[in-house]
Amino acid sequence: AAATVLSLAAGATRPAVDFALDPTGAITGTVRRQSDTSALADVTVQAVELSGAARIGAISDVDGSYAIELPAGQYLLLTHNALGFIDEVHDDITCPASSCDPLDATTFTVTAGGTIGGADFALVRGGTISGMVTRSGGLPITDAAVTVEVFDALGNRVTASTVEPDGTW
């Protein structure tokens, strides 16, 4: 809605259509295993505006490093991974079942042209629970969608798994 409309006749040239862009800032850090501090590659680190409006992310490299370029503003950082590690909001606030409580999270204030370094994560390996869901008599349930939900000792939902056609989850 705020764009400038340019009309251009066939064969015409319109010079000096210029743009002035504000410089971005950056947040950099590393993602490592908490147990032995080895690098974790392929972990997504997202910067989320305090309003929750925008998410800008980067994926950690083989050495665990990441860099997110973003406009000036205030952000929270969180991880997403499919490697079996428990995701976090910076700094060390766990996100069971990808549900984070950002209330005590670190706020990063990015300035145009500035870089904030050392926004590091040390992720803990999660555990695994598995099993089988069957009909009485041991036959797999193949004609219904079944979900197994896991709750912690306080009754908070931690995760869920869809049961496969053979009954495993």
Tab-separated table of N, CA and C in Angstrom:
chain	number	residue	atom	x	y	z
A	1	ALA	N	0.821	-1.198	0.000
A	1	ALA	CA	0.000	0.000	0.000
A	1	ALA	C	0.863	1.258	0.000
A	2	ALA	N	2.069	1.171	0.551
A	2	ALA	CA	2.935	2.339	0.612
A	2	ALA	C	3.895	2.405	-0.570
A	3	ALA	N	3.766	1.506	-1.502
A	3	ALA	CA	4.666	1.474	-2.649
A	3	ALA	C	4.364	2.602	-3.620
A	4	THR	N	5.389	3.027	-4.340
A	4	THR	CA	5.226	4.020	-5.385
A	4	THR	C	4.943	3.294	-6.693
A	5	VAL	N	3.886	3.694	-7.370
A	5	VAL	CA	3.522	3.076	-8.635
A	5	VAL	C	4.251	3.813	-9.757
A	6	LEU	N	4.931	3.058	-10.599
A	6	LEU	CA	5.636	3.632	-11.736
A	6	LEU	C	4.950	3.189	-13.013
A	7	SER	N	4.679	4.129	-13.887
A	7	SER	CA	4.119	3.807	-15.191
A	7	SER	C	5.240	3.862	-16.212
A	8	LEU	N	5.253	2.872	-17.077
A	8	LEU	CA	6.313	2.806	-18.059
A	8	LEU	C	5.703	2.384	-19.391
A	9	ALA	N	5.860	3.234	-20.389
A	9	ALA	CA	5.345	2.923	-21.724
A	9	ALA	C	6.265	1.916	-22.398
A	10	ALA	N	5.731	1.162	-23.315
A	10	ALA	CA	6.522	0.164	-24.046
A	10	ALA	C	7.715	0.838	-24.713
A	11	GLY	N	8.896	0.274	-24.486
A	11	GLY	CA	10.119	0.783	-25.093
A	11	GLY	C	10.742	1.955	-24.352
A	12	ALA	N	10.095	2.465	-23.313
A	12	ALA	CA	10.618	3.614	-22.574
A	12	ALA	C	11.618	3.163	-21.512
A	13	THR	N	12.417	4.097	-21.054
A	13	THR	CA	13.385	3.838	-19.998
A	13	THR	C	13.107	4.793	-18.851
A	14	ARG	N	13.164	4.298	-17.647
A	14	ARG	CA	12.943	5.145	-16.461
A	14	ARG	C	14.185	5.054	-15.578
A	15	PRO	N	15.113	6.030	-15.708
A	15	PRO	CA	16.334	5.984	-14.905
A	15	PRO	C	16.080	6.460	-13.475
A	16	ALA	N	17.065	6.249	-12.636
A	16	ALA	CA	17.097	6.759	-11.254
A	16	ALA	C	15.943	6.245	-10.395
A	17	VAL	N	15.633	4.970	-10.519
A	17	VAL	CA	14.693	4.349	-9.588
A	17	VAL	C	15.570	3.748	-8.494
A	18	ASP	N	15.818	4.544	-7.475
A	18	ASP	CA	16.801	4.208	-6.453
A	18	ASP	C	16.120	3.790	-5.148
A	19	PHE	N	16.860	3.060	-4.350
A	19	PHE	CA	16.388	2.622	-3.045
A	19	PHE	C	17.430	3.011	-2.009
A	20	ALA	N	16.974	3.427	-0.837
A	20	ALA	CA	17.863	3.684	0.299
A	20	ALA	C	17.502	2.665	1.379
A	21	LEU	N	18.397	1.729	1.629
A	21	LEU	CA	18.130	0.667	2.595
A	21	LEU	C	18.876	0.923	3.891
A	22	ASP	N	18.213	0.651	4.996
A	22	ASP	CA	18.859	0.749	6.296
A	22	ASP	C	19.763	-0.461	6.486
A	23	PRO	N	20.924	-0.266	7.113
A	23	PRO	CA	21.791	-1.421	7.367
A	23	PRO	C	21.147	-2.345	8.397
A	24	THR	N	21.431	-3.629	8.256
A	24	THR	CA	20.926	-4.590	9.225
A	24	THR	C	21.929	-4.727	10.359
A	25	GLY	N	21.510	-5.405	11.389
A	25	GLY	CA	22.399	-5.791	12.472
A	25	GLY	C	22.508	-7.306	12.441
A	26	ALA	N	23.171	-7.877	13.419
A	26	ALA	CA	23.322	-9.331	13.437
A	26	ALA	C	23.423	-9.845	14.866
A	27	ILE	N	22.992	-11.088	15.029
A	27	ILE	CA	23.212	-11.834	16.264
A	27	ILE	C	23.948	-13.101	15.861
A	28	THR	N	25.046	-13.391	16.568
A	28	THR	CA	25.832	-14.584	16.247
A	28	THR	C	26.061	-15.403	17.513
A	29	GLY	N	26.327	-16.680	17.308
A	29	GLY	CA	26.617	-17.551	18.443
A	29	GLY	C	26.903	-18.962	17.972
A	30	THR	N	26.917	-19.885	18.912
A	30	THR	CA	27.128	-21.292	18.604
A	30	THR	C	26.086	-22.137	19.322
A	31	VAL	N	25.859	-23.314	18.747
A	31	VAL	CA	24.963	-24.294	19.354
A	31	VAL	C	25.809	-25.529	19.639
A	32	ARG	N	25.810	-25.966	20.890
A	32	ARG	CA	26.637	-27.093	21.306
A	32	ARG	C	25.834	-28.054	22.180
A	33	ARG	N	26.364	-29.275	22.316
A	33	ARG	CA	25.817	-30.238	23.277
A	33	ARG	C	26.238	-29.774	24.661
A	34	GLN	N	25.326	-29.839	25.599
A	34	GLN	CA	25.696	-29.459	26.957
A	34	GLN	C	26.646	-30.485	27.572
A	35	SER	N	26.473	-31.755	27.230
A	35	SER	CA	27.246	-32.830	27.862
A	35	SER	C	28.738	-32.767	27.578
A	36	ASP	N	29.122	-32.457	26.363
A	36	ASP	CA	30.554	-32.472	26.030
A	36	ASP	C	31.005	-31.251	25.225
A	37	THR	N	30.158	-30.276	25.060
A	37	THR	CA	30.404	-29.017	24.340
A	37	THR	C	30.764	-29.207	22.867
A	38	SER	N	30.480	-30.380	22.295
A	38	SER	CA	30.735	-30.553	20.861
A	38	SER	C	29.675	-29.787	20.060
A	39	ALA	N	30.064	-29.379	18.863
A	39	ALA	CA	29.200	-28.573	18.004
A	39	ALA	C	27.970	-29.354	17.555
A	40	LEU	N	26.853	-28.643	17.420
A	40	LEU	CA	25.626	-29.222	16.870
A	40	LEU	C	25.287	-28.491	15.575
A	41	ALA	N	25.330	-29.218	14.471
A	41	ALA	CA	24.948	-28.662	13.174
A	41	ALA	C	23.466	-28.914	12.950
A	42	ASP	N	22.871	-28.159	12.046
A	42	ASP	CA	21.483	-28.330	11.605
A	42	ASP	C	20.448	-28.016	12.676
A	43	VAL	N	20.778	-27.115	13.581
A	43	VAL	CA	19.807	-26.618	14.553
A	43	VAL	C	19.368	-25.241	14.071
A	44	THR	N	18.076	-25.022	13.978
A	44	THR	CA	17.564	-23.711	13.578
A	44	THR	C	17.519	-22.803	14.803
A	45	VAL	N	18.093	-21.618	14.671
A	45	VAL	CA	18.002	-20.589	15.704
A	45	VAL	C	17.147	-19.478	15.121
A	46	GLN	N	16.061	-19.139	15.823
A	46	GLN	CA	15.164	-18.099	15.337
A	46	GLN	C	15.209	-16.884	16.237
A	47	ALA	N	15.192	-15.716	15.608
A	47	ALA	CA	15.034	-14.449	16.309
A	47	ALA	C	13.573	-14.048	16.151
A	48	VAL	N	12.911	-13.800	17.265
A	48	VAL	CA	11.493	-13.461	17.258
A	48	VAL	C	11.339	-12.067	17.837
A	49	GLU	N	10.648	-11.191	17.113
A	49	GLU	CA	10.380	-9.855	17.641
A	49	GLU	C	9.586	-9.981	18.939
A	50	LEU	N	9.758	-9.049	19.851
A	50	LEU	CA	9.037	-9.110	21.121
A	50	LEU	C	7.530	-9.142	20.918
A	51	SER	N	7.057	-8.537	19.847
A	51	SER	CA	5.622	-8.560	19.541
A	51	SER	C	5.188	-9.925	19.014
A	52	GLY	N	6.170	-10.770	18.663
A	52	GLY	CA	5.872	-12.077	18.077
A	52	GLY	C	5.575	-11.998	16.595
A	53	ALA	N	5.696	-10.804	16.014
A	53	ALA	CA	5.286	-10.583	14.628
A	53	ALA	C	6.173	-11.254	13.594
A	54	ALA	N	7.469	-11.257	13.797
A	54	ALA	CA	8.356	-11.780	12.753
A	54	ALA	C	9.357	-12.755	13.335
A	55	ARG	N	9.677	-13.773	12.531
A	55	ARG	CA	10.685	-14.758	12.899
A	55	ARG	C	11.706	-14.806	11.772
A	56	ILE	N	12.949	-14.554	12.131
A	56	ILE	CA	14.039	-14.623	11.169
A	56	ILE	C	15.028	-15.637	11.717
A	57	GLY	N	15.456	-16.587	10.901
A	57	GLY	CA	16.288	-17.646	11.445
A	57	GLY	C	17.511	-17.961	10.626
A	58	ALA	N	18.340	-18.799	11.222
A	58	ALA	CA	19.540	-19.329	10.580
A	58	ALA	C	19.730	-20.746	11.086
A	59	ILE	N	20.468	-21.553	10.323
A	59	ILE	CA	20.746	-22.930	10.704
A	59	ILE	C	22.216	-23.041	11.074
A	60	SER	N	22.488	-23.686	12.196
A	60	SER	CA	23.869	-23.807	12.655
A	60	SER	C	24.691	-24.649	11.682
A	61	ASP	N	25.936	-24.210	11.489
A	61	ASP	CA	26.881	-24.891	10.595
A	61	ASP	C	27.493	-26.104	11.283
A	62	VAL	N	28.377	-26.787	10.569
A	62	VAL	CA	29.042	-27.977	11.091
A	62	VAL	C	29.849	-27.669	12.362
A	63	ASP	N	30.302	-26.436	12.519
A	63	ASP	CA	31.032	-26.058	13.731
A	63	ASP	C	30.106	-25.490	14.804
A	64	GLY	N	28.793	-25.569	14.570
A	64	GLY	CA	27.802	-25.096	15.532
A	64	GLY	C	27.488	-23.618	15.450
A	65	SER	N	28.214	-22.883	14.607
A	65	SER	CA	28.015	-21.430	14.548
A	65	SER	C	26.794	-21.063	13.713
A	66	TYR	N	26.221	-19.912	14.061
A	66	TYR	CA	25.111	-19.365	13.284
A	66	TYR	C	25.230	-17.844	13.294
A	67	ALA	N	24.623	-17.200	12.319
A	67	ALA	CA	24.563	-15.745	12.247
A	67	ALA	C	23.212	-15.368	11.651
A	68	ILE	N	22.510	-14.494	12.335
A	68	ILE	CA	21.206	-14.028	11.854
A	68	ILE	C	21.317	-12.538	11.581
A	69	GLU	N	21.086	-12.142	10.334
A	69	GLU	CA	21.039	-10.722	9.987
A	69	GLU	C	19.596	-10.270	10.079
A	70	LEU	N	19.364	-9.125	10.747
A	70	LEU	CA	18.002	-8.669	10.942
A	70	LEU	C	17.949	-7.165	11.163
A	71	PRO	N	16.779	-6.575	10.972
A	71	PRO	CA	16.629	-5.138	11.174
A	71	PRO	C	16.804	-4.774	12.650
A	72	ALA	N	17.123	-3.503	12.892
A	72	ALA	CA	17.238	-3.025	14.269
A	72	ALA	C	15.931	-3.298	15.002
A	73	GLY	N	16.053	-3.706	16.261
A	73	GLY	CA	14.873	-3.995	17.073
A	73	GLY	C	15.231	-4.893	18.233
A	74	GLN	N	14.213	-5.327	18.959
A	74	GLN	CA	14.404	-6.208	20.103
A	74	GLN	C	13.886	-7.597	19.773
A	75	TYR	N	14.685	-8.606	20.152
A	75	TYR	CA	14.386	-9.983	19.769
A	75	TYR	C	14.637	-10.953	20.918
A	76	LEU	N	13.935	-12.078	20.866
A	76	LEU	CA	14.214	-13.248	21.684
A	76	LEU	C	14.784	-14.301	20.751
A	77	LEU	N	15.627	-15.194	21.255
A	77	LEU	CA	16.190	-16.271	20.442
A	77	LEU	C	15.686	-17.610	20.944
A	78	LEU	N	15.352	-18.500	20.008
A	78	LEU	CA	14.948	-19.845	20.376
A	78	LEU	C	15.437	-20.843	19.346
A	79	THR	N	15.565	-22.096	19.770
A	79	THR	CA	16.040	-23.147	18.874
A	79	THR	C	14.895	-24.063	18.462
A	80	HIS	N	15.088	-24.707	17.312
A	80	HIS	CA	14.213	-25.779	16.823
A	80	HIS	C	15.129	-26.826	16.222
A	81	ASN	N	14.939	-28.086	16.614
A	81	ASN	CA	15.775	-29.129	16.037
A	81	ASN	C	15.015	-30.438	15.966
A	82	ALA	N	15.493	-31.300	15.083
A	82	ALA	CA	14.930	-32.649	14.936
A	82	ALA	C	16.010	-33.675	15.247
A	83	LEU	N	16.958	-33.296	16.101
A	83	LEU	CA	18.102	-34.146	16.413
A	83	LEU	C	17.957	-34.876	17.746
A	84	GLY	N	16.845	-34.665	18.436
A	84	GLY	CA	16.644	-35.314	19.730
A	84	GLY	C	17.116	-34.497	20.911
A	85	PHE	N	17.398	-33.201	20.707
A	85	PHE	CA	17.804	-32.327	21.797
A	85	PHE	C	16.616	-31.469	22.217
A	86	ILE	N	16.601	-31.062	23.482
A	86	ILE	CA	15.503	-30.248	23.999
A	86	ILE	C	15.741	-28.801	23.586
A	87	ASP	N	14.760	-28.221	22.887
A	87	ASP	CA	14.895	-26.840	22.430
A	87	ASP	C	14.865	-25.879	23.605
A	88	GLU	N	15.407	-24.682	23.374
A	88	GLU	CA	15.504	-23.658	24.408
A	88	GLU	C	15.184	-22.281	23.856
A	89	VAL	N	14.783	-21.406	24.786
A	89	VAL	CA	14.793	-19.964	24.577
A	89	VAL	C	16.057	-19.497	25.285
A	90	HIS	N	16.785	-18.560	24.683
A	90	HIS	CA	18.026	-18.074	25.300
A	90	HIS	C	17.672	-17.331	26.572
A	91	ASP	N	18.183	-17.607	27.652
A	91	ASP	CA	19.345	-18.358	27.985
A	91	ASP	C	18.954	-19.497	28.930
A	92	ASP	N	19.015	-20.736	28.420
A	92	ASP	CA	18.786	-21.962	29.180
A	92	ASP	C	17.360	-22.146	29.693
A	93	ILE	N	16.376	-21.667	28.946
A	93	ILE	CA	14.977	-21.916	29.303
A	93	ILE	C	14.469	-22.990	28.357
A	94	THR	N	14.187	-24.172	28.883
A	94	THR	CA	13.801	-25.301	28.035
A	94	THR	C	12.405	-25.123	27.471
A	95	CYS	N	12.204	-25.743	26.314
A	95	CYS	CA	10.935	-25.671	25.586
A	95	CYS	C	10.405	-27.078	25.340
A	96	PRO	N	9.852	-27.736	26.346
A	96	PRO	CA	9.329	-29.075	26.087
A	96	PRO	C	8.216	-29.009	25.057
A	97	ALA	N	8.224	-29.952	24.133
A	97	ALA	CA	7.220	-30.033	23.062
A	97	ALA	C	7.139	-28.741	22.273
A	98	SER	N	8.285	-28.062	22.106
A	98	SER	CA	8.371	-26.799	21.359
A	98	SER	C	7.461	-25.721	21.921
A	99	SER	N	7.173	-25.797	23.206
A	99	SER	CA	6.357	-24.787	23.870
A	99	SER	C	7.249	-24.045	24.858
A	100	CYS	N	7.566	-22.794	24.531
A	100	CYS	CA	8.511	-22.025	25.335
A	100	CYS	C	7.797	-20.953	26.143
A	101	ASP	N	8.326	-20.680	27.320
A	101	ASP	CA	7.849	-19.574	28.132
A	101	ASP	C	8.898	-18.473	28.058
A	102	PRO	N	8.668	-17.455	27.238
A	102	PRO	CA	9.692	-16.428	27.030
A	102	PRO	C	9.756	-15.369	28.118
A	103	LEU	N	8.999	-15.534	29.204
A	103	LEU	CA	8.924	-14.505	30.234
A	103	LEU	C	10.290	-14.110	30.782
A	104	ASP	N	11.162	-15.082	31.033
A	104	ASP	CA	12.479	-14.787	31.586
A	104	ASP	C	13.584	-14.846	30.543
A	105	ALA	N	13.224	-14.860	29.271
A	105	ALA	CA	14.212	-14.982	28.197
A	105	ALA	C	15.057	-13.717	28.084
A	106	THR	N	16.245	-13.896	27.556
A	106	THR	CA	17.141	-12.775	27.287
A	106	THR	C	16.585	-11.964	26.125
A	107	THR	N	16.561	-10.649	26.278
A	107	THR	CA	16.155	-9.758	25.193
A	107	THR	C	17.417	-9.208	24.537
A	108	PHE	N	17.498	-9.367	23.222
A	108	PHE	CA	18.635	-8.859	22.459
A	108	PHE	C	18.187	-7.605	21.717
A	109	THR	N	18.900	-6.501	21.937
A	109	THR	CA	18.596	-5.249	21.246
A	109	THR	C	19.615	-5.073	20.129
A	110	VAL	N	19.145	-5.214	18.902
A	110	VAL	CA	19.994	-5.131	17.718
A	110	VAL	C	19.960	-3.700	17.196
A	111	THR	N	21.143	-3.173	16.892
A	111	THR	CA	21.240	-1.844	16.301
A	111	THR	C	21.681	-1.966	14.846
A	112	ALA	N	21.313	-0.997	14.035
A	112	ALA	CA	21.700	-1.005	12.622
A	112	ALA	C	23.218	-0.998	12.517
A	113	GLY	N	23.757	-1.959	11.797
A	113	GLY	CA	25.189	-2.058	11.594
A	113	GLY	C	25.943	-2.728	12.734
A	114	GLY	N	25.263	-3.057	13.836
A	114	GLY	CA	25.933	-3.668	14.984
A	114	GLY	C	25.811	-5.186	14.978
A	115	THR	N	26.706	-5.842	15.691
A	115	THR	CA	26.677	-7.296	15.838
A	115	THR	C	26.729	-7.657	17.306
A	116	ILE	N	25.817	-8.504	17.717
A	116	ILE	CA	25.823	-9.048	19.073
A	116	ILE	C	26.365	-10.465	18.965
A	117	GLY	N	27.479	-10.731	19.596
A	117	GLY	CA	28.083	-12.061	19.569
A	117	GLY	C	27.859	-12.795	20.873
A	118	GLY	N	28.184	-14.067	20.880
A	118	GLY	CA	28.122	-14.847	22.103
A	118	GLY	C	26.740	-15.285	22.530
A	119	ALA	N	25.775	-15.269	21.619
A	119	ALA	CA	24.422	-15.744	21.934
A	119	ALA	C	24.412	-17.254	21.736
A	120	ASP	N	25.011	-17.948	22.695
A	120	ASP	CA	25.275	-19.376	22.575
A	120	ASP	C	24.188	-20.224	23.235
A	121	PHE	N	24.049	-21.442	22.737
A	121	PHE	CA	23.111	-22.416	23.293
A	121	PHE	C	23.871	-23.683	23.633
A	122	ALA	N	23.529	-24.324	24.756
A	122	ALA	CA	24.056	-25.632	25.142
A	122	ALA	C	22.842	-26.535	25.364
A	123	LEU	N	22.541	-27.361	24.371
A	123	LEU	CA	21.327	-28.163	24.404
A	123	LEU	C	21.559	-29.519	25.063
A	124	VAL	N	20.547	-29.968	25.753
A	124	VAL	CA	20.568	-31.253	26.453
A	124	VAL	C	19.840	-32.276	25.595
A	125	ARG	N	20.402	-33.471	25.523
A	125	ARG	CA	19.773	-34.564	24.776
A	125	ARG	C	18.490	-34.969	25.505
A	126	GLY	N	17.412	-35.101	24.763
A	126	GLY	CA	16.156	-35.561	25.323
A	126	GLY	C	16.135	-37.079	25.402
A	127	GLY	N	15.205	-37.595	26.130
A	127	GLY	CA	15.050	-39.043	26.229
A	127	GLY	C	14.069	-39.540	25.182
A	128	THR	N	13.907	-40.850	25.128
A	128	THR	CA	13.006	-41.455	24.161
A	128	THR	C	12.096	-42.438	24.877
A	129	ILE	N	10.822	-42.346	24.568
A	129	ILE	CA	9.833	-43.313	25.044
A	129	ILE	C	9.191	-43.884	23.797
A	130	SER	N	9.033	-45.186	23.744
A	130	SER	CA	8.373	-45.791	22.590
A	130	SER	C	7.535	-46.959	23.069
A	131	GLY	N	6.679	-47.429	22.201
A	131	GLY	CA	5.842	-48.559	22.568
A	131	GLY	C	4.972	-49.000	21.418
A	132	MET	N	3.930	-49.741	21.757
A	132	MET	CA	3.012	-50.262	20.751
A	132	MET	C	1.594	-50.142	21.289
A	133	VAL	N	0.699	-49.758	20.408
A	133	VAL	CA	-0.728	-49.704	20.736
A	133	VAL	C	-1.405	-50.784	19.904
A	134	THR	N	-2.127	-51.676	20.590
A	134	THR	CA	-2.803	-52.768	19.881
A	134	THR	C	-4.222	-52.928	20.401
A	135	ARG	N	-4.992	-53.647	19.654
A	135	ARG	CA	-6.316	-54.072	20.119
A	135	ARG	C	-6.095	-55.191	21.129
A	136	SER	N	-7.104	-55.470	21.933
A	136	SER	CA	-6.967	-56.622	22.817
A	136	SER	C	-6.760	-57.845	21.932
A	137	GLY	N	-5.852	-58.687	22.288
A	137	GLY	CA	-5.476	-59.817	21.457
A	137	GLY	C	-4.194	-59.557	20.695
A	138	GLY	N	-3.664	-58.307	20.735
A	138	GLY	CA	-2.379	-58.006	20.143
A	138	GLY	C	-2.376	-57.550	18.698
A	139	LEU	N	-3.546	-57.400	18.054
A	139	LEU	CA	-3.575	-56.953	16.659
A	139	LEU	C	-3.409	-55.437	16.584
A	140	PRO	N	-2.639	-54.929	15.596
A	140	PRO	CA	-2.463	-53.477	15.447
A	140	PRO	C	-3.787	-52.785	15.125
A	141	ILE	N	-3.891	-51.548	15.539
A	141	ILE	CA	-5.060	-50.724	15.217
A	141	ILE	C	-4.746	-50.013	13.913
A	142	THR	N	-5.315	-50.472	12.808
A	142	THR	CA	-4.981	-49.907	11.495
A	142	THR	C	-6.085	-49.045	10.914
A	143	ASP	N	-7.242	-49.033	11.537
A	143	ASP	CA	-8.378	-48.319	10.947
A	143	ASP	C	-8.766	-47.061	11.726
A	144	ALA	N	-7.861	-46.550	12.569
A	144	ALA	CA	-8.171	-45.354	13.344
A	144	ALA	C	-6.912	-44.530	13.544
A	145	ALA	N	-7.078	-43.222	13.679
A	145	ALA	CA	-5.951	-42.337	13.988
A	145	ALA	C	-5.803	-42.304	15.501
A	146	VAL	N	-4.649	-42.725	15.984
A	146	VAL	CA	-4.392	-42.772	17.422
A	146	VAL	C	-3.168	-41.916	17.712
A	147	THR	N	-3.255	-41.114	18.751
A	147	THR	CA	-2.134	-40.294	19.190
A	147	THR	C	-1.832	-40.620	20.638
A	148	VAL	N	-0.557	-40.793	20.947
A	148	VAL	CA	-0.112	-41.001	22.318
A	148	VAL	C	0.453	-39.672	22.798
A	149	GLU	N	-0.057	-39.177	23.933
A	149	GLU	CA	0.447	-37.938	24.497
A	149	GLU	C	1.233	-38.246	25.766
A	150	VAL	N	2.318	-37.506	25.985
A	150	VAL	CA	3.174	-37.708	27.146
A	150	VAL	C	3.097	-36.448	28.008
A	151	PHE	N	2.904	-36.641	29.308
A	151	PHE	CA	2.799	-35.547	30.264
A	151	PHE	C	3.876	-35.694	31.329
A	152	ASP	N	4.335	-34.549	31.867
A	152	ASP	CA	5.307	-34.624	32.956
A	152	ASP	C	4.568	-34.857	34.278
A	153	ALA	N	5.322	-34.926	35.373
A	153	ALA	CA	4.742	-35.230	36.683
A	153	ALA	C	3.768	-34.160	37.163
A	154	LEU	N	3.869	-32.954	36.612
A	154	LEU	CA	2.966	-31.869	37.002
A	154	LEU	C	1.722	-31.794	36.123
A	155	GLY	N	1.636	-32.701	35.147
A	155	GLY	CA	0.483	-32.710	34.261
A	155	GLY	C	0.628	-31.850	33.030
A	156	ASN	N	1.828	-31.328	32.764
A	156	ASN	CA	2.062	-30.518	31.578
A	156	ASN	C	2.353	-31.427	30.383
A	157	ARG	N	1.704	-31.157	29.253
A	157	ARG	CA	1.945	-31.941	28.042
A	157	ARG	C	3.369	-31.692	27.572
A	158	VAL	N	4.129	-32.761	27.377
A	158	VAL	CA	5.517	-32.657	26.963
A	158	VAL	C	5.660	-32.906	25.471
A	159	THR	N	4.996	-33.929	24.967
A	159	THR	CA	5.080	-34.251	23.556
A	159	THR	C	3.939	-35.183	23.179
A	160	ALA	N	3.834	-35.446	21.892
A	160	ALA	CA	2.827	-36.385	21.392
A	160	ALA	C	3.408	-37.118	20.201
A	161	SER	N	2.885	-38.293	19.942
A	161	SER	CA	3.337	-39.096	18.813
A	161	SER	C	2.150	-39.747	18.156
A	162	THR	N	2.143	-39.760	16.838
A	162	THR	CA	1.101	-40.464	16.090
A	162	THR	C	1.490	-41.921	15.992
A	163	VAL	N	0.515	-42.789	16.218
A	163	VAL	CA	0.767	-44.226	16.145
A	163	VAL	C	0.814	-44.643	14.682
A	164	GLU	N	1.863	-45.386	14.333
A	164	GLU	CA	2.036	-45.885	12.966
A	164	GLU	C	1.036	-47.016	12.688
A	165	PRO	N	0.805	-47.356	11.400
A	165	PRO	CA	-0.150	-48.426	11.072
A	165	PRO	C	0.164	-49.777	11.723
A	166	ASP	N	1.444	-50.030	12.025
A	166	ASP	CA	1.784	-51.301	12.676
A	166	ASP	C	1.616	-51.249	14.187
A	167	GLY	N	1.156	-50.105	14.710
A	167	GLY	CA	0.909	-49.949	16.140
A	167	GLY	C	2.044	-49.314	16.905
A	168	THR	N	3.208	-49.120	16.298
A	168	THR	CA	4.347	-48.536	17.011
A	168	THR	C	4.214	-47.021	17.108
A	169	TRP	N	4.830	-46.500	18.154
A	169	TRP	CA	4.902	-45.050	18.341
A	169	TRP	C	6.222	-44.701	18.989
